[in-house]
PDB file of C-alpha atoms in Angstrom:
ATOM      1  CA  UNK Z  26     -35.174  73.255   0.357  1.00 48.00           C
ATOM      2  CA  UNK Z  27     -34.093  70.515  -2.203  1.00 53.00           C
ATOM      3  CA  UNK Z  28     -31.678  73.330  -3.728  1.00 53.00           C
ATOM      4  CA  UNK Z  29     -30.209  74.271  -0.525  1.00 53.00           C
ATOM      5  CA  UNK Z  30     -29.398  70.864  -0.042  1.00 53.00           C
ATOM      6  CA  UNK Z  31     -27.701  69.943  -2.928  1.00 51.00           C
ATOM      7  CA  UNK Z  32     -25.708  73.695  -2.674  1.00 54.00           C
ATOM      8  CA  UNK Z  33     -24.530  71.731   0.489  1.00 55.00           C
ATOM      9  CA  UNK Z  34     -24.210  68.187  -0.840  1.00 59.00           C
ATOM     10  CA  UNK Z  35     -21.861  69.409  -4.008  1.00 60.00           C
ATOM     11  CA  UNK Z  36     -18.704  70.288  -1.845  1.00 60.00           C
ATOM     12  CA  UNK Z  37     -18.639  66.869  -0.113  1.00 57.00           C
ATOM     13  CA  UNK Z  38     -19.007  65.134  -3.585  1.00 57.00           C
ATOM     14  CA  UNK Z  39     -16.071  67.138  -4.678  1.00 57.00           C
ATOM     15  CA  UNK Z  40     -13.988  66.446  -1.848  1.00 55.00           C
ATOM     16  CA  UNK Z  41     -15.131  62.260  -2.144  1.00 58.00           C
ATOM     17  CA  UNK Z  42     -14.075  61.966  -6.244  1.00 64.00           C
ATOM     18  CA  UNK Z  43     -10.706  64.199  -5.100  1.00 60.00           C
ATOM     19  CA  UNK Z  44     -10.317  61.987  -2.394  1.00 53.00           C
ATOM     20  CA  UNK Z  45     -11.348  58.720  -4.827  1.00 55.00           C
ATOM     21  CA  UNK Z  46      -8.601  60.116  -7.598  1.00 52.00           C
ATOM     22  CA  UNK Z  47      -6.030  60.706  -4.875  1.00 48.00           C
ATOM     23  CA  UNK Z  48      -6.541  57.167  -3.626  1.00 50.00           C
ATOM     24  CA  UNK Z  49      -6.203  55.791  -6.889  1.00 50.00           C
ATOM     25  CA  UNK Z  50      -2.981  57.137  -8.101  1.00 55.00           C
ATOM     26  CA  UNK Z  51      -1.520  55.894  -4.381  1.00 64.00           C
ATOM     27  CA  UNK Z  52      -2.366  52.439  -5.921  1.00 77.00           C
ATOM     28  CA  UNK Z  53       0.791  50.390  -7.139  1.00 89.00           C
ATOM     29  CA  UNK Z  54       1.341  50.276 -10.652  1.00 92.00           C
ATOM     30  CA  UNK Z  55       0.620  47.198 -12.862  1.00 94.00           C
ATOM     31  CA  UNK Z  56       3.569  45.474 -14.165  1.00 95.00           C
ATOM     32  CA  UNK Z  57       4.522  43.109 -17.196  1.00 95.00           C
ATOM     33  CA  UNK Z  58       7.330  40.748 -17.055  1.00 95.00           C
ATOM     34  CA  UNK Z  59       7.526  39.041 -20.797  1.00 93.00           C
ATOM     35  CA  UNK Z  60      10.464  36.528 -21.711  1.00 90.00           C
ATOM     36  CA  UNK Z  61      11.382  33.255 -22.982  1.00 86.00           C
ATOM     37  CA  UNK Z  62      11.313  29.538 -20.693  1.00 84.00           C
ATOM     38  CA  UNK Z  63      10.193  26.188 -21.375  1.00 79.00           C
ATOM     39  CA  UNK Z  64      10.673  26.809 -24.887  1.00 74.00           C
ATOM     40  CA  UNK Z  65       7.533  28.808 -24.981  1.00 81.00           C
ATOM     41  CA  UNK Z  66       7.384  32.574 -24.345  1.00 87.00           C
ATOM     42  CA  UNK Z  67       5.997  34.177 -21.179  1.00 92.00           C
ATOM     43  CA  UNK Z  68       3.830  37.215 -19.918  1.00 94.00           C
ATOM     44  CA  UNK Z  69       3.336  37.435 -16.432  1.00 96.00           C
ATOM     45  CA  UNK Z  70       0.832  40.862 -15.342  1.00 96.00           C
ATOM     46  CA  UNK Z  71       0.969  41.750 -12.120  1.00 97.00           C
ATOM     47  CA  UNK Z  72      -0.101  44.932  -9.412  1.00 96.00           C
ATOM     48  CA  UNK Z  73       3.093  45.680  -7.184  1.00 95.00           C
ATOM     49  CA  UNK Z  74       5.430  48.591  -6.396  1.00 92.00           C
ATOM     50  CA  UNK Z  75       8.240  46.879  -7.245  1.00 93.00           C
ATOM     51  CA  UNK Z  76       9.140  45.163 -10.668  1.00 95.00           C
ATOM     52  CA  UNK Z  77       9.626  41.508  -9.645  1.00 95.00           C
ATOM     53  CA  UNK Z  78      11.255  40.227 -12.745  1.00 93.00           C
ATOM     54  CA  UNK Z  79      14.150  38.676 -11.345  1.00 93.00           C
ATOM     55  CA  UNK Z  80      12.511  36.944  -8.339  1.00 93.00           C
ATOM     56  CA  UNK Z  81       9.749  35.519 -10.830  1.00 93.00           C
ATOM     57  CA  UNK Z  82      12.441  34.494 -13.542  1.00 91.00           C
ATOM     58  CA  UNK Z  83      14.181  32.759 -10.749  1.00 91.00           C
ATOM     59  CA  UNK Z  84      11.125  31.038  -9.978  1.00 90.00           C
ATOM     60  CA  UNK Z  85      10.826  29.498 -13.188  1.00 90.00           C
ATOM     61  CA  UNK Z  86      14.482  28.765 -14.178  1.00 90.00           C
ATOM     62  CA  UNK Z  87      14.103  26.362 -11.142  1.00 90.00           C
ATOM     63  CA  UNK Z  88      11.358  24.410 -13.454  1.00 91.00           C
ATOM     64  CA  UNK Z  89      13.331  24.743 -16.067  1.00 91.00           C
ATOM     65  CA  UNK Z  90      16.136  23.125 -14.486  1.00 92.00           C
ATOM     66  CA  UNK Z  91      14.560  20.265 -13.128  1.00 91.00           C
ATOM     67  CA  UNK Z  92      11.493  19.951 -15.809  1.00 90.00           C
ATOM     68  CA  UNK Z  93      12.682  21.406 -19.470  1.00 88.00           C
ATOM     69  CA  UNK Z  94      13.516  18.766 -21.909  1.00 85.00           C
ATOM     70  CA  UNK Z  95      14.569  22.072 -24.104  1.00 84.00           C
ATOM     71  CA  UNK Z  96      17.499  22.396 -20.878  1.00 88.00           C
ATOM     72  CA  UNK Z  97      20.464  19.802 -21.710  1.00 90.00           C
ATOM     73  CA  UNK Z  98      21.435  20.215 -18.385  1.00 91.00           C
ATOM     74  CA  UNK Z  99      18.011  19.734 -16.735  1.00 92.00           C
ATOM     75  CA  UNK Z 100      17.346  17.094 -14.658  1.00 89.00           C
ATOM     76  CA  UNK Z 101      14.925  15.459 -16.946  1.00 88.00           C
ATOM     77  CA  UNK Z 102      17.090  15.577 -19.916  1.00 89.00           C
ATOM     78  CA  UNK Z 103      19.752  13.878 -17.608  1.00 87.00           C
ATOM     79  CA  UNK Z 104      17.681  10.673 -16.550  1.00 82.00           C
ATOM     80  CA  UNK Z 105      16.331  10.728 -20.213  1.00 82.00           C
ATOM     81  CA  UNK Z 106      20.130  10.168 -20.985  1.00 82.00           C
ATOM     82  CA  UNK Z 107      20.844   7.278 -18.479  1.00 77.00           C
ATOM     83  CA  UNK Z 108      22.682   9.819 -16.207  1.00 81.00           C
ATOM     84  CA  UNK Z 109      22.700   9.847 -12.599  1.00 77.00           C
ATOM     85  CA  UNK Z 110      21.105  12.643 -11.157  1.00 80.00           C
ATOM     86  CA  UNK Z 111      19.943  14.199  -7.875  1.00 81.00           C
ATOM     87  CA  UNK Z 112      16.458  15.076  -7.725  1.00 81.00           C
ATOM     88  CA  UNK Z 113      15.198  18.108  -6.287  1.00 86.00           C
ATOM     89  CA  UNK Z 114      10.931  18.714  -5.060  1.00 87.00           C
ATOM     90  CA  UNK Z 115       9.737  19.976  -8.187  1.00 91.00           C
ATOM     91  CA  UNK Z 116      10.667  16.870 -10.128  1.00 88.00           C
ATOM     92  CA  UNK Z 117       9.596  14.629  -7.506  1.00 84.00           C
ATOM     93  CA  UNK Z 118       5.877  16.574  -6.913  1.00 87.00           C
ATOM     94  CA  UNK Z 119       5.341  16.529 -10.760  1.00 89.00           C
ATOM     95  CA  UNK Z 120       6.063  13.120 -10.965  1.00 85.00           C
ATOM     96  CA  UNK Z 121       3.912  12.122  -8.128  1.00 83.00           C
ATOM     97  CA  UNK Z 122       1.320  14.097  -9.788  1.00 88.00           C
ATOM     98  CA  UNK Z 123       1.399  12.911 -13.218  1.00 86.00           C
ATOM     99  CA  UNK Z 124       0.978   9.253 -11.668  1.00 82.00           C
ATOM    100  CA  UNK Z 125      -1.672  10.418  -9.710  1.00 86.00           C
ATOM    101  CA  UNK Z 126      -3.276  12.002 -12.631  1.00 88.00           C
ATOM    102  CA  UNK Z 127      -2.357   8.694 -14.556  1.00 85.00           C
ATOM    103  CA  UNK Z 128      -4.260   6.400 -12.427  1.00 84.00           C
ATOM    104  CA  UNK Z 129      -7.263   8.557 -12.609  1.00 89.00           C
ATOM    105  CA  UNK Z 130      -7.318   8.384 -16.356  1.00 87.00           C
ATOM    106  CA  UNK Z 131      -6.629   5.053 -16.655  1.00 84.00           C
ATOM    107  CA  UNK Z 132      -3.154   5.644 -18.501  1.00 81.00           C
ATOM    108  CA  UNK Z 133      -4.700   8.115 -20.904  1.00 82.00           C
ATOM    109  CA  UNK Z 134      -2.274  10.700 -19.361  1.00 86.00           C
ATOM    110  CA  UNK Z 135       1.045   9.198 -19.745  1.00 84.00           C
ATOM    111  CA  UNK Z 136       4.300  11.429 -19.149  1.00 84.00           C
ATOM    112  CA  UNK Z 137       6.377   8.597 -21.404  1.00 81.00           C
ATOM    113  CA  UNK Z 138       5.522   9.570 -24.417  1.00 79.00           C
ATOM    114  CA  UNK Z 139       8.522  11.344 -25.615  1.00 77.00           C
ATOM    115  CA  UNK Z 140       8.997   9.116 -28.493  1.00 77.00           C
ATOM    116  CA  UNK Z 141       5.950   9.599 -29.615  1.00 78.00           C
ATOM    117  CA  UNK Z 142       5.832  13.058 -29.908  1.00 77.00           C
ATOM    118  CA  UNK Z 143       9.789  12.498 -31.832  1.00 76.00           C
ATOM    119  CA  UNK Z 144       7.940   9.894 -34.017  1.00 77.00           C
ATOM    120  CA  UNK Z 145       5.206  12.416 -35.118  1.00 76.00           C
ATOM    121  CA  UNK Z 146       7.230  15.764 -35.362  1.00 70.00           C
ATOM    122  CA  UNK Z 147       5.868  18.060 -32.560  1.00 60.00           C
ATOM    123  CA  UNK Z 148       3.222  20.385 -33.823  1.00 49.00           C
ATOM    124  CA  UNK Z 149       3.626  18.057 -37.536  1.00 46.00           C
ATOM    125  CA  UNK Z 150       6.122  19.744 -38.348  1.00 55.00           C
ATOM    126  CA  UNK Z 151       7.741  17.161 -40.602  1.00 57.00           C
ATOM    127  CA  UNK Z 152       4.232  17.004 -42.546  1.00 60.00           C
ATOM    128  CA  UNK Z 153       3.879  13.437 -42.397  1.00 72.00           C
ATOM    129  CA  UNK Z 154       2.243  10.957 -40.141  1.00 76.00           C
ATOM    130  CA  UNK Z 155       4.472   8.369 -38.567  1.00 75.00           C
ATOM    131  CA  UNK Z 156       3.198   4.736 -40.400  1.00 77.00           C
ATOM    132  CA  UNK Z 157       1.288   1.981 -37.878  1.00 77.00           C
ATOM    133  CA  UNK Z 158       4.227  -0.134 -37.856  1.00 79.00           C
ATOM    134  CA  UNK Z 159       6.293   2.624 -36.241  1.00 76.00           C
ATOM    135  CA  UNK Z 160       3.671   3.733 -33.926  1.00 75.00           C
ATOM    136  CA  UNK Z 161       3.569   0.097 -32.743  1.00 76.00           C
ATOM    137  CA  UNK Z 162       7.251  -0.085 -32.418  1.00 73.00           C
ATOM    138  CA  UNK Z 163       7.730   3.112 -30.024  1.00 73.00           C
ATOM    139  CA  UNK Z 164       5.121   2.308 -28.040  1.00 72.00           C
ATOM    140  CA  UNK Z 165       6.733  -0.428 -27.045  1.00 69.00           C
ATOM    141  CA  UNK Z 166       8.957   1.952 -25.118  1.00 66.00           C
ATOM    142  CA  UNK Z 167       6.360   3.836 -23.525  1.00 72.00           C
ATOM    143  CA  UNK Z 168       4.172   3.662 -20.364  1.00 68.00           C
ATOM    144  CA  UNK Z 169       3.868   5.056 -17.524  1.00 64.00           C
ATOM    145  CA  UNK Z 170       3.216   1.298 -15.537  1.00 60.00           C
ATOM    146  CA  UNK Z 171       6.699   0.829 -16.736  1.00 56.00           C
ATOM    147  CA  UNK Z 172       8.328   2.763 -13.511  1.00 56.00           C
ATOM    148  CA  UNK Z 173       8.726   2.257 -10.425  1.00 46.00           C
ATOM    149  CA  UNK Z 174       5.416   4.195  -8.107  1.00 45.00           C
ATOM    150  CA  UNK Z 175       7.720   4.641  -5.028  1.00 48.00           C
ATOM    151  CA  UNK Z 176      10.701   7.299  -6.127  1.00 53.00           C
ATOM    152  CA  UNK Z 177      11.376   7.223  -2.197  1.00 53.00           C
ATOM    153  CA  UNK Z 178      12.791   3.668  -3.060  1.00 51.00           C
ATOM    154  CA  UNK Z 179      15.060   4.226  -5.692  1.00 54.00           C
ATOM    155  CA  UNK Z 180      16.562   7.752  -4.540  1.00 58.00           C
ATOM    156  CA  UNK Z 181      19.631   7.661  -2.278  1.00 56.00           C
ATOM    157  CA  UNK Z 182      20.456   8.841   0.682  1.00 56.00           C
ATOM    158  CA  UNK Z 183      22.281  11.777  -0.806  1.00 60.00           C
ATOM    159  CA  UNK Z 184      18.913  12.263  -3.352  1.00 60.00           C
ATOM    160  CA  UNK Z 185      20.903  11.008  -6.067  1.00 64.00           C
ATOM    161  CA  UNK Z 186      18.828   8.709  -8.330  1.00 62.00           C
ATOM    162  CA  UNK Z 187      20.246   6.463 -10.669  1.00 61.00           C
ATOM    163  CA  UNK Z 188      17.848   6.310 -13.961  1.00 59.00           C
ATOM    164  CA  UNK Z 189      18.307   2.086 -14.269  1.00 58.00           C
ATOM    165  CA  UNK Z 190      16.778   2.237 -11.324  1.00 59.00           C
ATOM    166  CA  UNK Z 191      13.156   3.053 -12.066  1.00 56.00           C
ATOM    167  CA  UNK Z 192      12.823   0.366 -14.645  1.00 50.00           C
ATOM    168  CA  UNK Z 193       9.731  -2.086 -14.171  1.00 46.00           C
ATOM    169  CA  UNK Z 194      10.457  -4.166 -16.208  1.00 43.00           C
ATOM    170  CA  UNK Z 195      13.769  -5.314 -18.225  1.00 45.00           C
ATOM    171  CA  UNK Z 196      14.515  -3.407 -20.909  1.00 48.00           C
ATOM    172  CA  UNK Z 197      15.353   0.506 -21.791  1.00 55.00           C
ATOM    173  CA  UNK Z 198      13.876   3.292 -19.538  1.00 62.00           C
ATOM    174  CA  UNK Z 199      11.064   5.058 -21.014  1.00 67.00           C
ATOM    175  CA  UNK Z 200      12.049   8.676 -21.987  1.00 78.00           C
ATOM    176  CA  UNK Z 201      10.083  11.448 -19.927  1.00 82.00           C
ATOM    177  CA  UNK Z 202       8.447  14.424 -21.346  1.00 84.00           C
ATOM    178  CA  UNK Z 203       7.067  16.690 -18.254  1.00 85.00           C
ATOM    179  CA  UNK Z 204       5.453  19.531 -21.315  1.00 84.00           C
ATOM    180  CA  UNK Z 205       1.817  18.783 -20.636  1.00 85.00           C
ATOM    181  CA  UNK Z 206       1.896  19.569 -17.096  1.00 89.00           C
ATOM    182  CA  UNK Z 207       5.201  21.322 -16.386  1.00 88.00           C
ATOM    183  CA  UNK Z 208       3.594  24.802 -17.900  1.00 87.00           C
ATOM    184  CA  UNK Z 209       0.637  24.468 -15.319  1.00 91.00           C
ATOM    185  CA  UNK Z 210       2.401  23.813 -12.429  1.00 92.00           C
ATOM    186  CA  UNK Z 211       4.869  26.802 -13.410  1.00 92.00           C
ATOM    187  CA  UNK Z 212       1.515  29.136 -13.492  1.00 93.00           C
ATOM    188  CA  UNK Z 213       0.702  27.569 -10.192  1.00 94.00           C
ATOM    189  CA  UNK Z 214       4.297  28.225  -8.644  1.00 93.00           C
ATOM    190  CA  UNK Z 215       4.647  31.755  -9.891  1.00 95.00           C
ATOM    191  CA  UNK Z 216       1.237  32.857  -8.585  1.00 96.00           C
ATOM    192  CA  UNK Z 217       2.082  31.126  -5.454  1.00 95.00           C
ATOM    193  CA  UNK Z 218       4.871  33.565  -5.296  1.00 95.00           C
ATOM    194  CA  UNK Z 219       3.120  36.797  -5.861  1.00 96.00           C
ATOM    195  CA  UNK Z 220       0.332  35.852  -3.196  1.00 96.00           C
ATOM    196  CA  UNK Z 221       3.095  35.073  -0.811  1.00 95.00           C
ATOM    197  CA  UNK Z 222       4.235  38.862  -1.165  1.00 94.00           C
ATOM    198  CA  UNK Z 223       0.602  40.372  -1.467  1.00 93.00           C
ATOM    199  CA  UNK Z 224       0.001  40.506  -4.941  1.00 95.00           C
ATOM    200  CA  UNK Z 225      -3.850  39.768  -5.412  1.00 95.00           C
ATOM    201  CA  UNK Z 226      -4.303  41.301  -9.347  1.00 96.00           C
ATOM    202  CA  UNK Z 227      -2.725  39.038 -11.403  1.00 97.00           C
ATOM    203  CA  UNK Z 228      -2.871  36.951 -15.309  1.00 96.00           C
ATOM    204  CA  UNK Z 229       0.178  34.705 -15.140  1.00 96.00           C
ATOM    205  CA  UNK Z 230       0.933  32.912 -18.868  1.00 94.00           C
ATOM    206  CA  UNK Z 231       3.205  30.343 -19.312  1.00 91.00           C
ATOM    207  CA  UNK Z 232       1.372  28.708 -22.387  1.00 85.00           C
ATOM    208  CA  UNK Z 233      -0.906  27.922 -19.901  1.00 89.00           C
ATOM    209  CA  UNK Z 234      -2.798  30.483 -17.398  1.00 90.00           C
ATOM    210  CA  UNK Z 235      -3.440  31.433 -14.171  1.00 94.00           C
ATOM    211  CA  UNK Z 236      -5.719  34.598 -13.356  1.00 95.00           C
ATOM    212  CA  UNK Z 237      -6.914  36.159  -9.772  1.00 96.00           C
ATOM    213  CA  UNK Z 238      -8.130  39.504  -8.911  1.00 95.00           C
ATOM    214  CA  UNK Z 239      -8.690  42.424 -11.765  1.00 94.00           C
ATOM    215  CA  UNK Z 240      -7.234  43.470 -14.876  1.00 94.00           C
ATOM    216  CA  UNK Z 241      -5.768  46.866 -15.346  1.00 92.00           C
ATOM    217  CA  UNK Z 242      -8.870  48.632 -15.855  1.00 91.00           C
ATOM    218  CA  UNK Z 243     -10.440  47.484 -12.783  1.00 90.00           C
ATOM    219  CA  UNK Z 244     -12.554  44.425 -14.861  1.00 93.00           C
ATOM    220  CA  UNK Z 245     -11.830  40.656 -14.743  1.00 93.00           C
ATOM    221  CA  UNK Z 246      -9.807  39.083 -16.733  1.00 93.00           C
ATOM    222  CA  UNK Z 247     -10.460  38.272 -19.961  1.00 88.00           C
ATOM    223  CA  UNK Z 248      -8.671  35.089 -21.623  1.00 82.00           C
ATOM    224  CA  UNK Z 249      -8.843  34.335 -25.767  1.00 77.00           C
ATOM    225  CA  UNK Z 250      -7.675  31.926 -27.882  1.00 72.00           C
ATOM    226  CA  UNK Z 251      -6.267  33.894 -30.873  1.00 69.00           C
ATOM    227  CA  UNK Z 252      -7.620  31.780 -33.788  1.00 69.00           C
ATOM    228  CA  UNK Z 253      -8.732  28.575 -32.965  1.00 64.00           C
ATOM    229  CA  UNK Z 254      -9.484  27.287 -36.259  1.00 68.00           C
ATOM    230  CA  UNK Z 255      -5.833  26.908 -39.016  1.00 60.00           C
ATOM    231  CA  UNK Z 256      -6.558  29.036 -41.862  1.00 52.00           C
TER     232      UNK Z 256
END
């Protein structure tokens, strides 16, 4: 009786892995967009049936253009110039969340410290460390508490905003430096973008991640840090 059953059983598992195979190869390919922004490189994988490189490279030259002190046309690099400028949402939301994020660190996070990371070399490149004495005198320049907390006030009608305008106090405007949260809220935009369209699967890297859904192989993610440890 057992026998005759499975005789029975064995077509309709045949037909259900066909069926599971067939179903499969329906299933939109994934795709991997790779390039260079922010001065950092970029790998965004994604499952879609179309390749969405331009619409996500848009996406981010947007940051770039408001957030990229790499950009000399950017709208950071222009009020870290003295330039007028017109302000656009991403600059303004990143700026309202780095004083948010600010306040609730009690100025350890501090978006003015551009001169700092000039004094020191980024990454130490220059192989020496800046002395006291000039670590003293640049931070003179910095800080956050220097700038105005309502942009609303010092942006024109038009959005333009003139940079002498967010002084504090008298002096020189401190010099912004978006890097430590532009890359995360680029991960957050671009990921935004791909749910908006129905993308679920996704690892978005912008030297900083965002990851939803299942790799390739049907598995979650899996995120490294190639060596940790110099040398």
């Amino acid at each position: 009786m057992n026998k005759k059953k499975l005789f029975w059983q064995i077509p309709f598992l045949a037909v259900l892995i066909i069926g599971t195979v067939v179903i499969l190869k329906k299933q939109p390919p994934f795709r991997t967009n790779e390039g260079l922004v922010f001065g950092t490189v970029y790998k965004i994988t994604y499952q879609h049936a179309d390749d969405l490189q331009n619409d996500i490279k848009q996406a981010m030259l947007e940051v770039d253009q408001s957030l990229s002190p790499y950009n000399p046309n950017s709208i950071i690099t222009r009020i870290n110039h003295n330039q007028d400028t017109t302000l656009n949402e991403h600059f303004t939301q990143v700026f309202e969340l780095a004083q948010k994020i600010s306040t609730e660190t009690d100025g350890a996070f501090d978006i003015t410290v551009a001169p700092l990371v000039n004094a020191w070399g980024f990454g130490f490149k220059n192989g020496e460390m800046p002395s006291d004495e000039t670590v003293a005198e640049v931070r003179q320049g910095c800080g956050l508490g220097r700038m105005m907390r309502d942009m609303d006030a010092v942006i024109g009608k038009d959005g333009t905003l003139d940079p002498a305008s967010l002084l504090g106090v008298e002096g020189t405007l401190p010099k912004l430096n978006y890097n430590a949260i532009a890359q995360g809220y680029s991960c957050d935009l671009v990921a935004a973008y791909l749910y908006s369209i129905g993308v679920k699967d996704m690892l978005v890297d912008i030297g900083e991640f965002f990851c939803d859904g299942r790799n390739p192989s049907g598995k979650p993610w899996t995120i490294g840090i190639d060596r940790p440890v110099d040398g």
